[in-house]
Protein backbone atom coordinates (compact mmCIF):
# COMPACT_ATOMS: atom_id res chain seq x y z
CA UNK A 1 0.00 0.00 0.00
CA UNK A 2 1.13 3.52 -0.74
CA UNK A 3 -0.29 6.56 1.02
CA UNK A 4 0.08 9.94 -0.65
CA UNK A 5 0.15 12.54 2.11
CA UNK A 6 1.15 16.11 2.94
CA UNK A 7 2.66 16.77 6.39
CA UNK A 8 -0.02 17.61 8.99
CA UNK A 9 -2.70 17.50 6.27
CA UNK A 10 -5.93 15.55 6.71
CA UNK A 11 -3.98 12.56 5.40
CA UNK A 12 -2.37 12.35 8.86
CA UNK A 13 -5.55 10.55 9.96
CA UNK A 14 -4.65 7.70 7.60
CA UNK A 15 -1.11 7.52 9.00
CA UNK A 16 -2.52 7.32 12.54
CA UNK A 17 -4.89 4.58 11.35
CA UNK A 18 -2.02 2.58 9.84
CA UNK A 19 -0.01 2.94 13.07
CA UNK A 20 -3.02 1.86 15.12
CA UNK A 21 -3.29 -1.24 12.92
CA UNK A 22 0.44 -1.93 13.07
CA UNK A 23 0.37 -1.98 9.27
CA UNK A 24 3.22 -1.10 6.99
CA UNK A 25 2.88 1.22 3.98
CA UNK A 26 4.94 3.40 1.73
CA UNK A 27 4.38 7.06 2.60
CA UNK A 28 4.83 9.34 -0.41
CA UNK A 29 5.03 13.01 0.49
CA UNK A 30 3.26 15.55 -1.73
CA UNK A 31 4.16 19.23 -1.50
CA UNK A 32 0.80 21.00 -1.21
CA UNK A 33 2.12 24.10 -2.99
CA UNK A 34 4.20 22.72 -5.88
CA UNK A 35 2.02 19.55 -6.12
CA UNK A 36 5.18 17.51 -6.67
CA UNK A 37 6.05 14.38 -4.78
CA UNK A 38 9.38 14.42 -2.94
CA UNK A 39 10.65 12.27 -5.81
CA UNK A 40 9.73 15.09 -8.22
CA UNK A 41 6.70 13.45 -9.82
CA UNK A 42 3.71 15.63 -10.75
CA UNK A 43 0.98 14.56 -8.31
CA UNK A 44 -1.63 15.86 -10.75
CA UNK A 45 -0.75 12.89 -12.97
CA UNK A 46 -1.75 10.58 -10.12
CA UNK A 47 -4.85 12.49 -8.94
CA UNK A 48 -6.03 15.35 -11.11
CA UNK A 49 -7.49 17.38 -8.25
CA UNK A 50 -4.16 17.27 -6.43
CA UNK A 51 -5.69 16.61 -3.01
CA UNK A 52 -4.40 14.21 -0.38
CA UNK A 53 -4.90 11.59 0.88
CA UNK A 54 -4.85 9.10 -1.94
CA UNK A 55 -4.23 5.43 -1.27
CA UNK A 56 -2.78 2.99 -3.77
CA UNK A 57 -4.22 -0.29 -2.55
CA UNK A 58 -2.45 -3.65 -2.67
CA UNK A 59 -4.44 -4.49 -5.81
CA UNK A 60 -3.29 -1.25 -7.45
CA UNK A 61 -6.49 0.79 -7.20
CA UNK A 62 -6.17 4.49 -6.42
CA UNK A 63 -8.64 5.52 -3.75
CA UNK A 64 -9.19 9.19 -2.90
CA UNK A 65 -11.23 11.18 -0.33
CA UNK A 66 -10.48 10.95 3.36
CA UNK A 67 -13.71 9.28 4.53
CA UNK A 68 -13.27 6.55 1.89
CA UNK A 69 -9.58 5.96 2.59
CA UNK A 70 -10.16 5.80 6.36
CA UNK A 71 -13.06 3.36 6.09
CA UNK A 72 -11.10 1.26 3.60
CA UNK A 73 -8.16 1.02 6.01
CA UNK A 74 -10.45 0.17 8.94
CA UNK A 75 -12.02 -2.63 6.88
CA UNK A 76 -8.63 -3.85 5.64
CA UNK A 77 -7.38 -4.26 9.22
CA UNK A 78 -10.50 -5.32 11.13
CA UNK A 79 -8.49 -6.75 14.05
CA UNK A 80 -7.52 -3.18 15.00
CA UNK A 81 -11.18 -2.40 15.75
CA UNK A 82 -11.12 1.08 14.24
CA UNK A 83 -14.70 1.04 12.94
CA UNK A 84 -17.90 -0.46 14.35
CA UNK A 85 -19.25 -3.40 12.36
CA UNK A 86 -22.94 -3.26 13.30
CA UNK A 87 -25.39 -1.30 11.14
CA UNK A 88 -26.12 1.62 13.45
CA UNK A 89 -22.49 1.82 14.59
CA UNK A 90 -21.36 2.05 10.97
CA UNK A 91 -23.98 4.73 10.34
CA UNK A 92 -22.75 6.75 13.33
CA UNK A 93 -19.17 6.46 12.10
CA UNK A 94 -20.24 7.69 8.67
CA UNK A 95 -22.18 10.52 10.30
CA UNK A 96 -19.09 11.74 12.14
CA UNK A 97 -16.78 11.32 9.16
CA UNK A 98 -19.23 13.32 7.06
CA UNK A 99 -19.67 15.99 9.73
CA UNK A 100 -15.91 16.42 10.16
CA UNK A 101 -15.33 16.48 6.40
CA UNK A 102 -18.15 18.81 5.39
CA UNK A 103 -18.86 21.00 8.43
CA UNK A 104 -15.38 21.33 9.96
CA UNK A 105 -12.76 20.61 7.33
CA UNK A 106 -14.32 22.18 4.24
CA UNK A 107 -16.69 24.75 5.76
CA UNK A 108 -14.54 26.09 8.61
CA UNK A 109 -10.88 25.16 8.18
CA UNK A 110 -10.12 25.04 4.45
CA UNK A 111 -10.73 28.77 3.83
CA UNK A 112 -8.98 29.75 7.09
CA UNK A 113 -5.84 27.77 6.21
CA UNK A 114 -5.67 29.01 2.62
CA UNK A 115 -3.57 32.16 2.45
CA UNK A 116 -5.02 32.95 -0.98
CA UNK A 117 -8.62 32.93 0.31
CA UNK A 118 -10.28 36.37 0.13
CA UNK A 119 -11.20 38.07 3.40
CA UNK A 120 -14.93 37.44 2.81
CA UNK A 121 -14.33 33.69 2.54
CA UNK A 122 -12.33 33.71 5.79
CA UNK A 123 -14.94 35.73 7.67
CA UNK A 124 -17.69 33.45 6.36
CA UNK A 125 -15.79 30.36 7.53
CA UNK A 126 -15.03 31.84 10.94
CA UNK A 127 -18.68 32.66 11.56
CA UNK A 128 -19.62 29.03 10.92
CA UNK A 129 -17.29 27.67 13.63
CA UNK A 130 -19.10 28.29 16.95
CA UNK A 131 -22.28 26.28 16.24
CA UNK A 132 -20.17 23.36 14.99
CA UNK A 133 -17.77 23.46 17.94
CA UNK A 134 -20.73 23.75 20.34
CA UNK A 135 -22.22 20.56 18.89
CA UNK A 136 -18.90 18.75 19.38
CA UNK A 137 -18.45 20.18 22.88
CA UNK A 138 -21.87 18.88 23.83
CA UNK A 139 -21.17 15.44 22.35
CA UNK A 140 -17.67 15.04 23.84
CA UNK A 141 -18.55 16.20 27.34
CA UNK A 142 -18.28 13.07 29.47
CA UNK A 143 -17.09 10.95 26.56
CA UNK A 144 -13.63 9.68 25.71
CA UNK A 145 -14.14 9.24 21.96
CA UNK A 146 -16.70 10.18 19.28
CA UNK A 147 -18.03 6.60 19.39
CA UNK A 148 -17.68 4.01 22.18
CA UNK A 149 -14.05 3.28 21.28
CA UNK A 150 -11.25 5.00 19.37
CA UNK A 151 -12.11 4.97 15.66
CA UNK A 152 -10.94 6.46 12.37
CA UNK A 153 -13.34 9.35 13.05
CA UNK A 154 -11.22 10.32 16.07
CA UNK A 155 -8.09 10.16 13.92
CA UNK A 156 -9.74 12.61 11.51
CA UNK A 157 -11.20 14.90 14.18
CA UNK A 158 -7.98 15.30 16.17
CA UNK A 159 -6.10 16.08 12.95
CA UNK A 160 -8.58 18.78 11.94
CA UNK A 161 -8.88 20.35 15.41
CA UNK A 162 -5.08 20.46 15.57
CA UNK A 163 -5.16 23.01 12.74
CA UNK A 164 -6.85 25.55 15.06
CA UNK A 165 -3.45 26.88 16.16
CA UNK A 166 -2.91 28.21 12.60
CA UNK A 167 -6.27 30.06 12.61
CA UNK A 168 -7.94 32.80 14.70
CA UNK A 169 -10.09 30.13 16.39
CA UNK A 170 -9.55 30.01 20.15
CA UNK A 171 -10.24 26.44 21.11
CA UNK A 172 -10.04 27.32 24.83
CA UNK A 173 -13.70 28.39 24.65
CA UNK A 174 -14.59 24.71 24.22
CA UNK A 175 -12.95 22.92 27.18
CA UNK A 176 -14.18 19.42 26.25
CA UNK A 177 -12.46 19.80 22.87
CA UNK A 178 -9.22 20.90 24.50
CA UNK A 179 -9.38 17.96 26.92
CA UNK A 180 -10.18 15.55 24.06
CA UNK A 181 -7.19 16.78 22.06
CA UNK A 182 -4.84 16.56 25.04
CA UNK A 183 -6.08 13.07 25.90
CA UNK A 184 -5.69 11.74 22.36
CA UNK A 185 -2.28 13.36 21.96
CA UNK A 186 -1.03 10.84 24.56
CA UNK A 187 -1.97 7.94 22.33
CA UNK A 188 1.22 6.38 20.90
CA UNK A 189 -0.05 6.29 17.30
CA UNK A 190 -1.02 9.96 17.49
CA UNK A 191 2.15 11.11 19.25
CA UNK A 192 4.31 9.29 16.70
CA UNK A 193 2.39 10.59 13.65
CA UNK A 194 2.43 14.14 14.99
CA UNK A 195 6.14 14.11 15.75
CA UNK A 196 7.04 12.68 12.35
CA UNK A 197 4.75 14.92 10.33
CA UNK A 198 5.66 17.97 12.42
CA UNK A 199 9.30 17.43 11.43
CA UNK A 200 8.37 16.96 7.76
CA UNK A 201 6.19 20.08 7.90
CA UNK A 202 9.09 22.14 9.25
CA UNK A 203 11.29 20.83 6.43
CA UNK A 204 8.62 21.68 3.86
CA UNK A 205 8.39 25.25 5.20
CA UNK A 206 12.19 25.58 5.08
CA UNK A 207 12.21 24.43 1.44
CA UNK A 208 9.55 26.98 0.54
CA UNK A 209 11.48 29.79 2.25
CA UNK A 210 14.65 28.78 0.41
CA UNK A 211 12.86 28.62 -2.96
CA UNK B 1 -39.07 6.06 9.42
CA UNK B 2 -39.25 9.83 9.34
CA UNK B 3 -37.16 11.95 6.99
CA UNK B 4 -36.65 15.60 7.85
CA UNK B 5 -36.15 17.46 4.58
CA UNK B 6 -36.26 20.87 2.95
CA UNK B 7 -37.65 21.12 -0.59
CA UNK B 8 -34.93 20.66 -3.25
CA UNK B 9 -32.29 20.50 -0.51
CA UNK B 10 -29.66 17.76 -0.39
CA UNK B 11 -32.25 15.71 1.49
CA UNK B 12 -33.96 15.14 -1.89
CA UNK B 13 -31.35 12.42 -2.46
CA UNK B 14 -32.86 10.47 0.45
CA UNK B 15 -36.38 10.87 -0.98
CA UNK B 16 -35.15 9.54 -4.34
CA UNK B 17 -33.51 6.63 -2.51
CA UNK B 18 -36.73 5.80 -0.67
CA UNK B 19 -38.69 5.93 -3.94
CA UNK B 20 -36.10 3.69 -5.63
CA UNK B 21 -36.55 1.19 -2.78
CA UNK B 22 -40.33 1.43 -2.88
CA UNK B 23 -40.18 2.21 0.84
CA UNK B 24 -42.65 4.27 2.79
CA UNK B 25 -41.66 7.02 5.19
CA UNK B 26 -43.05 10.12 6.85
CA UNK B 27 -41.61 13.24 5.20
CA UNK B 28 -41.40 16.15 7.61
CA UNK B 29 -40.72 19.48 5.90
CA UNK B 30 -38.32 21.91 7.56
CA UNK B 31 -38.28 25.56 6.50
CA UNK B 32 -34.59 26.33 5.91
CA UNK B 33 -35.05 29.99 6.92
CA UNK B 34 -37.34 29.83 9.96
CA UNK B 35 -36.01 26.36 10.99
CA UNK B 36 -39.55 25.35 11.88
CA UNK B 37 -41.21 22.18 10.71
CA UNK B 38 -44.50 22.64 8.81
CA UNK B 39 -46.16 21.57 12.06
CA UNK B 40 -44.50 24.54 13.80
CA UNK B 41 -41.94 22.58 15.82
CA UNK B 42 -38.47 24.11 16.32
CA UNK B 43 -36.17 21.88 14.26
CA UNK B 44 -33.23 23.01 16.43
CA UNK B 45 -34.78 20.92 19.23
CA UNK B 46 -34.45 17.87 16.97
CA UNK B 47 -31.02 18.63 15.49
CA UNK B 48 -29.11 21.52 17.02
CA UNK B 49 -27.27 22.44 13.83
CA UNK B 50 -30.58 22.73 11.99
CA UNK B 51 -29.36 21.00 8.84
CA UNK B 52 -31.28 18.47 6.76
CA UNK B 53 -31.47 15.60 6.15
CA UNK B 54 -32.05 13.87 9.44
CA UNK B 55 -33.58 10.43 9.58
CA UNK B 56 -35.51 9.04 12.53
CA UNK B 57 -34.96 5.31 12.12
CA UNK B 58 -37.50 2.62 12.93
CA UNK B 59 -35.69 2.04 16.24
CA UNK B 60 -35.97 5.76 17.09
CA UNK B 61 -32.36 6.81 16.47
CA UNK B 62 -31.78 10.21 14.86
CA UNK B 63 -29.22 9.97 12.11
CA UNK B 64 -27.80 13.11 10.48
CA UNK B 65 -25.40 13.89 7.59
CA UNK B 66 -26.29 13.05 4.02
CA UNK B 67 -23.61 10.41 3.35
CA UNK B 68 -24.63 8.54 6.52
CA UNK B 69 -28.38 8.73 5.87
CA UNK B 70 -27.97 7.60 2.25
CA UNK B 71 -25.75 4.64 3.13
CA UNK B 72 -28.09 3.70 5.97
CA UNK B 73 -31.07 3.67 3.60
CA UNK B 74 -29.15 1.65 1.00
CA UNK B 75 -28.26 -0.93 3.67
CA UNK B 76 -31.82 -0.96 5.05
CA UNK B 77 -33.23 -1.83 1.61
CA UNK B 78 -30.53 -4.05 0.10
CA UNK B 79 -32.90 -5.54 -2.50
CA UNK B 80 -32.99 -2.14 -4.25
CA UNK B 81 -29.25 -2.48 -5.04
CA UNK B 82 -28.43 1.16 -4.35
CA UNK B 83 -24.92 0.52 -2.96
CA UNK B 84 -22.25 -2.01 -3.91
CA UNK B 85 -21.60 -4.66 -1.27
CA UNK B 86 -18.02 -5.66 -2.13
CA UNK B 87 -15.10 -3.94 -0.39
CA UNK B 88 -13.73 -1.89 -3.27
CA UNK B 89 -17.23 -1.05 -4.53
CA UNK B 90 -18.16 0.26 -1.09
CA UNK B 91 -14.95 2.29 -1.01
CA UNK B 92 -15.73 3.82 -4.42
CA UNK B 93 -19.24 4.70 -3.25
CA UNK B 94 -17.80 6.36 -0.14
CA UNK B 95 -15.27 8.18 -2.31
CA UNK B 96 -18.01 9.70 -4.47
CA UNK B 97 -20.27 10.53 -1.53
CA UNK B 98 -17.35 12.28 0.15
CA UNK B 99 -16.33 14.09 -3.05
CA UNK B 100 -19.88 15.33 -3.67
CA UNK B 101 -20.31 16.38 -0.03
CA UNK B 102 -16.98 18.10 0.50
CA UNK B 103 -15.84 19.31 -2.93
CA UNK B 104 -19.16 20.13 -4.59
CA UNK B 105 -21.82 20.69 -1.94
CA UNK B 106 -19.81 22.48 0.76
CA UNK B 107 -16.93 23.98 -1.22
CA UNK B 108 -18.76 25.14 -4.35
CA UNK B 109 -22.53 25.26 -3.84
CA UNK B 110 -23.19 26.17 -0.19
CA UNK B 111 -21.65 29.67 -0.40
CA UNK B 112 -23.19 30.30 -3.85
CA UNK B 113 -26.69 29.42 -2.64
CA UNK B 114 -26.45 31.43 0.59
CA UNK B 115 -27.68 34.96 -0.02
CA UNK B 116 -26.00 36.10 3.18
CA UNK B 117 -22.54 34.91 2.05
CA UNK B 118 -20.08 37.78 1.49
CA UNK B 119 -18.85 38.43 -2.05
CA UNK B 120 -15.39 37.03 -1.23
CA UNK B 121 -16.90 33.71 -0.15
CA UNK B 122 -18.92 33.49 -3.36
CA UNK B 123 -15.94 34.34 -5.57
CA UNK B 124 -13.81 31.78 -3.71
CA UNK B 125 -16.46 29.08 -4.21
CA UNK B 126 -16.93 29.92 -7.88
CA UNK B 127 -13.20 29.64 -8.57
CA UNK B 128 -13.19 26.13 -7.12
CA UNK B 129 -15.84 24.82 -9.50
CA UNK B 130 -14.03 24.22 -12.84
CA UNK B 131 -11.43 21.70 -11.62
CA UNK B 132 -14.16 19.74 -9.81
CA UNK B 133 -16.54 19.77 -12.77
CA UNK B 134 -13.66 18.77 -15.07
CA UNK B 135 -12.99 15.73 -12.91
CA UNK B 136 -16.66 14.73 -13.08
CA UNK B 137 -16.84 15.41 -16.82
CA UNK B 138 -13.88 13.11 -17.36
CA UNK B 139 -15.37 10.39 -15.17
CA UNK B 140 -18.90 10.54 -16.63
CA UNK B 141 -17.86 10.64 -20.28
CA UNK B 142 -18.96 7.27 -21.65
CA UNK B 143 -20.55 6.22 -18.37
CA UNK B 144 -24.18 6.08 -17.37
CA UNK B 145 -23.68 6.37 -13.61
CA UNK B 146 -20.91 7.21 -11.14
CA UNK B 147 -20.50 3.48 -10.41
CA UNK B 148 -21.57 0.52 -12.55
CA UNK B 149 -25.22 0.92 -11.62
CA UNK B 150 -27.47 3.66 -10.22
CA UNK B 151 -26.53 4.26 -6.57
CA UNK B 152 -27.22 6.67 -3.74
CA UNK B 153 -24.19 8.65 -4.98
CA UNK B 154 -26.09 9.42 -8.20
CA UNK B 155 -29.10 10.53 -6.16
CA UNK B 156 -26.82 12.97 -4.31
CA UNK B 157 -24.92 14.17 -7.39
CA UNK B 158 -27.99 14.91 -9.50
CA UNK B 159 -29.52 16.81 -6.59
CA UNK B 160 -26.43 18.98 -6.14
CA UNK B 161 -25.84 19.60 -9.86
CA UNK B 162 -29.50 20.62 -10.15
CA UNK B 163 -28.71 23.64 -7.96
CA UNK B 164 -26.52 25.09 -10.73
CA UNK B 165 -29.51 26.96 -12.20
CA UNK B 166 -29.60 29.13 -9.06
CA UNK B 167 -25.88 30.03 -9.37
CA UNK B 168 -23.66 31.74 -11.97
CA UNK B 169 -22.28 28.30 -12.97
CA UNK B 170 -22.93 27.49 -16.60
CA UNK B 171 -23.18 23.74 -16.74
CA UNK B 172 -23.25 23.79 -20.54
CA UNK B 173 -19.45 23.93 -20.52
CA UNK B 174 -19.48 20.33 -19.25
CA UNK B 175 -21.60 18.39 -21.79
CA UNK B 176 -21.24 15.00 -20.06
CA UNK B 177 -22.72 16.54 -16.90
CA UNK B 178 -25.63 18.01 -18.83
CA UNK B 179 -26.28 14.65 -20.54
CA UNK B 180 -26.02 12.84 -17.19
CA UNK B 181 -28.55 15.17 -15.59
CA UNK B 182 -30.97 14.88 -18.52
CA UNK B 183 -30.66 11.11 -18.53
CA UNK B 184 -31.27 10.73 -14.81
CA UNK B 185 -34.17 13.19 -14.87
CA UNK B 186 -36.07 10.56 -16.89
CA UNK B 187 -35.81 8.07 -14.03
CA UNK B 188 -39.25 7.73 -12.38
CA UNK B 189 -37.92 8.13 -8.82
CA UNK B 190 -36.09 11.31 -9.81
CA UNK B 191 -38.92 12.78 -11.86
CA UNK B 192 -41.39 12.17 -9.02
CA UNK B 193 -39.13 13.59 -6.29
CA UNK B 194 -38.33 16.67 -8.38
CA UNK B 195 -41.95 17.39 -9.23
CA UNK B 196 -43.08 17.02 -5.63
CA UNK B 197 -40.25 19.01 -4.08
CA UNK B 198 -40.43 21.65 -6.82
CA UNK B 199 -44.04 22.25 -5.85
CA UNK B 200 -43.17 22.40 -2.13
CA UNK B 201 -40.30 24.77 -2.89
CA UNK B 202 -42.63 27.14 -4.76
CA UNK B 203 -45.01 27.08 -1.79
CA UNK B 204 -42.14 27.77 0.61
CA UNK B 205 -41.08 30.78 -1.49
CA UNK B 206 -44.65 32.06 -1.56
CA UNK B 207 -44.87 31.81 2.25
CA UNK B 208 -41.63 33.75 2.62
CA UNK B 209 -42.83 36.49 0.28
CA UNK B 210 -46.11 36.74 2.20
CA UNK B 211 -44.34 36.89 5.59
Tab-separated table of C-alpha atoms in Angstrom, chain B residues 3-210:
chain	number	residue	atom	x	y	z
B	3	UNK	CA	-37.164	11.947	6.990
B	4	UNK	CA	-36.653	15.602	7.853
B	5	UNK	CA	-36.145	17.462	4.580
B	6	UNK	CA	-36.257	20.874	2.945
B	7	UNK	CA	-37.648	21.116	-0.593
B	8	UNK	CA	-34.931	20.663	-3.249
B	9	UNK	CA	-32.291	20.495	-0.507
B	10	UNK	CA	-29.659	17.757	-0.387
B	11	UNK	CA	-32.248	15.706	1.486
B	12	UNK	CA	-33.959	15.140	-1.894
B	13	UNK	CA	-31.350	12.420	-2.458
B	14	UNK	CA	-32.861	10.474	0.446
B	15	UNK	CA	-36.377	10.873	-0.978
B	16	UNK	CA	-35.152	9.544	-4.343
B	17	UNK	CA	-33.512	6.634	-2.507
B	18	UNK	CA	-36.735	5.804	-0.669
B	19	UNK	CA	-38.690	5.925	-3.944
B	20	UNK	CA	-36.103	3.688	-5.631
B	21	UNK	CA	-36.548	1.194	-2.785
B	22	UNK	CA	-40.327	1.432	-2.876
B	23	UNK	CA	-40.177	2.212	0.840
B	24	UNK	CA	-42.651	4.271	2.792
B	25	UNK	CA	-41.661	7.019	5.192
B	26	UNK	CA	-43.045	10.117	6.851
B	27	UNK	CA	-41.612	13.239	5.203
B	28	UNK	CA	-41.397	16.154	7.607
B	29	UNK	CA	-40.725	19.476	5.905
B	30	UNK	CA	-38.321	21.914	7.557
B	31	UNK	CA	-38.282	25.559	6.499
B	32	UNK	CA	-34.589	26.335	5.912
B	33	UNK	CA	-35.053	29.991	6.916
B	34	UNK	CA	-37.338	29.828	9.960
B	35	UNK	CA	-36.013	26.358	10.988
B	36	UNK	CA	-39.547	25.353	11.879
B	37	UNK	CA	-41.213	22.180	10.711
B	38	UNK	CA	-44.496	22.642	8.813
B	39	UNK	CA	-46.161	21.568	12.060
B	40	UNK	CA	-44.502	24.536	13.802
B	41	UNK	CA	-41.937	22.584	15.822
B	42	UNK	CA	-38.468	24.107	16.323
B	43	UNK	CA	-36.169	21.881	14.261
B	44	UNK	CA	-33.234	23.014	16.426
B	45	UNK	CA	-34.784	20.922	19.227
B	46	UNK	CA	-34.452	17.871	16.972
B	47	UNK	CA	-31.017	18.625	15.494
B	48	UNK	CA	-29.111	21.521	17.019
B	49	UNK	CA	-27.265	22.440	13.827
B	50	UNK	CA	-30.581	22.734	11.985
B	51	UNK	CA	-29.355	20.996	8.839
B	52	UNK	CA	-31.280	18.473	6.765
B	53	UNK	CA	-31.471	15.597	6.150
B	54	UNK	CA	-32.051	13.869	9.438
B	55	UNK	CA	-33.577	10.426	9.579
B	56	UNK	CA	-35.514	9.044	12.534
B	57	UNK	CA	-34.964	5.314	12.116
B	58	UNK	CA	-37.499	2.622	12.931
B	59	UNK	CA	-35.694	2.039	16.244
B	60	UNK	CA	-35.972	5.757	17.085
B	61	UNK	CA	-32.358	6.815	16.474
B	62	UNK	CA	-31.781	10.208	14.864
B	63	UNK	CA	-29.216	9.971	12.107
B	64	UNK	CA	-27.802	13.106	10.477
B	65	UNK	CA	-25.404	13.889	7.593
B	66	UNK	CA	-26.292	13.053	4.024
B	67	UNK	CA	-23.615	10.405	3.353
B	68	UNK	CA	-24.631	8.543	6.518
B	69	UNK	CA	-28.378	8.733	5.868
B	70	UNK	CA	-27.966	7.604	2.245
B	71	UNK	CA	-25.747	4.643	3.132
B	72	UNK	CA	-28.088	3.697	5.966
B	73	UNK	CA	-31.073	3.667	3.597
B	74	UNK	CA	-29.151	1.648	0.998
B	75	UNK	CA	-28.262	-0.925	3.673
B	76	UNK	CA	-31.815	-0.957	5.049
B	77	UNK	CA	-33.228	-1.832	1.614
B	78	UNK	CA	-30.530	-4.048	0.097
B	79	UNK	CA	-32.901	-5.544	-2.501
B	80	UNK	CA	-32.986	-2.142	-4.255
B	81	UNK	CA	-29.254	-2.477	-5.040
B	82	UNK	CA	-28.426	1.156	-4.353
B	83	UNK	CA	-24.923	0.523	-2.959
B	84	UNK	CA	-22.245	-2.008	-3.906
B	85	UNK	CA	-21.599	-4.663	-1.272
B	86	UNK	CA	-18.017	-5.657	-2.129
B	87	UNK	CA	-15.100	-3.938	-0.387
B	88	UNK	CA	-13.733	-1.888	-3.275
B	89	UNK	CA	-17.229	-1.048	-4.529
B	90	UNK	CA	-18.165	0.255	-1.089
B	91	UNK	CA	-14.952	2.285	-1.008
B	92	UNK	CA	-15.735	3.824	-4.417
B	93	UNK	CA	-19.238	4.702	-3.246
B	94	UNK	CA	-17.798	6.365	-0.144
B	95	UNK	CA	-15.273	8.177	-2.313
B	96	UNK	CA	-18.012	9.702	-4.467
B	97	UNK	CA	-20.274	10.534	-1.528
B	98	UNK	CA	-17.349	12.280	0.151
B	99	UNK	CA	-16.330	14.087	-3.050
B	100	UNK	CA	-19.877	15.334	-3.670
B	101	UNK	CA	-20.308	16.376	-0.031
B	102	UNK	CA	-16.983	18.095	0.503
B	103	UNK	CA	-15.843	19.312	-2.929
B	104	UNK	CA	-19.160	20.135	-4.586
B	105	UNK	CA	-21.818	20.695	-1.940
B	106	UNK	CA	-19.814	22.476	0.762
B	107	UNK	CA	-16.932	23.979	-1.221
B	108	UNK	CA	-18.760	25.140	-4.353
B	109	UNK	CA	-22.526	25.258	-3.836
B	110	UNK	CA	-23.186	26.169	-0.195
B	111	UNK	CA	-21.650	29.674	-0.402
B	112	UNK	CA	-23.192	30.297	-3.852
B	113	UNK	CA	-26.689	29.416	-2.638
B	114	UNK	CA	-26.449	31.426	0.589
B	115	UNK	CA	-27.685	34.961	-0.020
B	116	UNK	CA	-25.998	36.101	3.181
B	117	UNK	CA	-22.538	34.915	2.051
B	118	UNK	CA	-20.078	37.785	1.489
B	119	UNK	CA	-18.853	38.428	-2.050
B	120	UNK	CA	-15.394	37.032	-1.228
B	121	UNK	CA	-16.899	33.711	-0.147
B	122	UNK	CA	-18.924	33.491	-3.359
B	123	UNK	CA	-15.944	34.337	-5.574
B	124	UNK	CA	-13.814	31.784	-3.709
B	125	UNK	CA	-16.462	29.080	-4.213
B	126	UNK	CA	-16.927	29.921	-7.876
B	127	UNK	CA	-13.199	29.638	-8.572
B	128	UNK	CA	-13.189	26.129	-7.123
B	129	UNK	CA	-15.841	24.824	-9.505
B	130	UNK	CA	-14.032	24.220	-12.840
B	131	UNK	CA	-11.433	21.695	-11.615
B	132	UNK	CA	-14.162	19.741	-9.807
B	133	UNK	CA	-16.538	19.774	-12.767
B	134	UNK	CA	-13.664	18.769	-15.073
B	135	UNK	CA	-12.991	15.729	-12.909
B	136	UNK	CA	-16.662	14.731	-13.080
B	137	UNK	CA	-16.844	15.410	-16.822
B	138	UNK	CA	-13.881	13.112	-17.364
B	139	UNK	CA	-15.373	10.387	-15.175
B	140	UNK	CA	-18.898	10.539	-16.628
B	141	UNK	CA	-17.859	10.635	-20.282
B	142	UNK	CA	-18.956	7.267	-21.652
B	143	UNK	CA	-20.546	6.221	-18.375
B	144	UNK	CA	-24.176	6.082	-17.372
B	145	UNK	CA	-23.685	6.369	-13.612
B	146	UNK	CA	-20.908	7.210	-11.142
B	147	UNK	CA	-20.502	3.485	-10.409
B	148	UNK	CA	-21.574	0.521	-12.554
B	149	UNK	CA	-25.224	0.921	-11.616
B	150	UNK	CA	-27.465	3.658	-10.222
B	151	UNK	CA	-26.529	4.262	-6.571
B	152	UNK	CA	-27.215	6.672	-3.744
B	153	UNK	CA	-24.192	8.648	-4.976
B	154	UNK	CA	-26.089	9.423	-8.202
B	155	UNK	CA	-29.104	10.530	-6.164
B	156	UNK	CA	-26.823	12.973	-4.312
B	157	UNK	CA	-24.923	14.167	-7.391
B	158	UNK	CA	-27.986	14.906	-9.505
B	159	UNK	CA	-29.521	16.815	-6.595
B	160	UNK	CA	-26.428	18.979	-6.145
B	161	UNK	CA	-25.844	19.600	-9.863
B	162	UNK	CA	-29.497	20.615	-10.152
B	163	UNK	CA	-28.708	23.635	-7.959
B	164	UNK	CA	-26.518	25.094	-10.728
B	165	UNK	CA	-29.507	26.957	-12.201
B	166	UNK	CA	-29.598	29.127	-9.062
B	167	UNK	CA	-25.880	30.025	-9.369
B	168	UNK	CA	-23.660	31.740	-11.966
B	169	UNK	CA	-22.283	28.296	-12.971
B	170	UNK	CA	-22.927	27.490	-16.603
B	171	UNK	CA	-23.182	23.737	-16.736
B	172	UNK	CA	-23.251	23.786	-20.544
B	173	UNK	CA	-19.446	23.932	-20.517
B	174	UNK	CA	-19.485	20.332	-19.252
B	175	UNK	CA	-21.602	18.395	-21.785
B	176	UNK	CA	-21.239	15.003	-20.058
B	177	UNK	CA	-22.721	16.539	-16.900
B	178	UNK	CA	-25.632	18.009	-18.829
B	179	UNK	CA	-26.277	14.651	-20.536
B	180	UNK	CA	-26.024	12.843	-17.189
B	181	UNK	CA	-28.553	15.174	-15.589
B	182	UNK	CA	-30.966	14.883	-18.523
B	183	UNK	CA	-30.661	11.109	-18.533
B	184	UNK	CA	-31.271	10.732	-14.812
B	185	UNK	CA	-34.172	13.187	-14.872
B	186	UNK	CA	-36.070	10.558	-16.887
B	187	UNK	CA	-35.809	8.071	-14.034
B	188	UNK	CA	-39.246	7.728	-12.381
B	189	UNK	CA	-37.922	8.132	-8.818
B	190	UNK	CA	-36.093	11.313	-9.806
B	191	UNK	CA	-38.922	12.785	-11.859
B	192	UNK	CA	-41.393	12.173	-9.025
B	193	UNK	CA	-39.133	13.589	-6.292
B	194	UNK	CA	-38.333	16.673	-8.383
B	195	UNK	CA	-41.948	17.391	-9.232
B	196	UNK	CA	-43.084	17.019	-5.627
B	197	UNK	CA	-40.252	19.006	-4.080
B	198	UNK	CA	-40.432	21.651	-6.824
B	199	UNK	CA	-44.040	22.255	-5.852
B	200	UNK	CA	-43.175	22.401	-2.134
B	201	UNK	CA	-40.297	24.771	-2.892
B	202	UNK	CA	-42.626	27.137	-4.758
B	203	UNK	CA	-45.011	27.079	-1.790
B	204	UNK	CA	-42.144	27.775	0.612
B	205	UNK	CA	-41.081	30.783	-1.486
B	206	UNK	CA	-44.652	32.064	-1.558
B	207	UNK	CA	-44.874	31.807	2.249
B	208	UNK	CA	-41.631	33.751	2.625
B	209	UNK	CA	-42.835	36.486	0.278
B	210	UNK	CA	-46.113	36.743	2.202
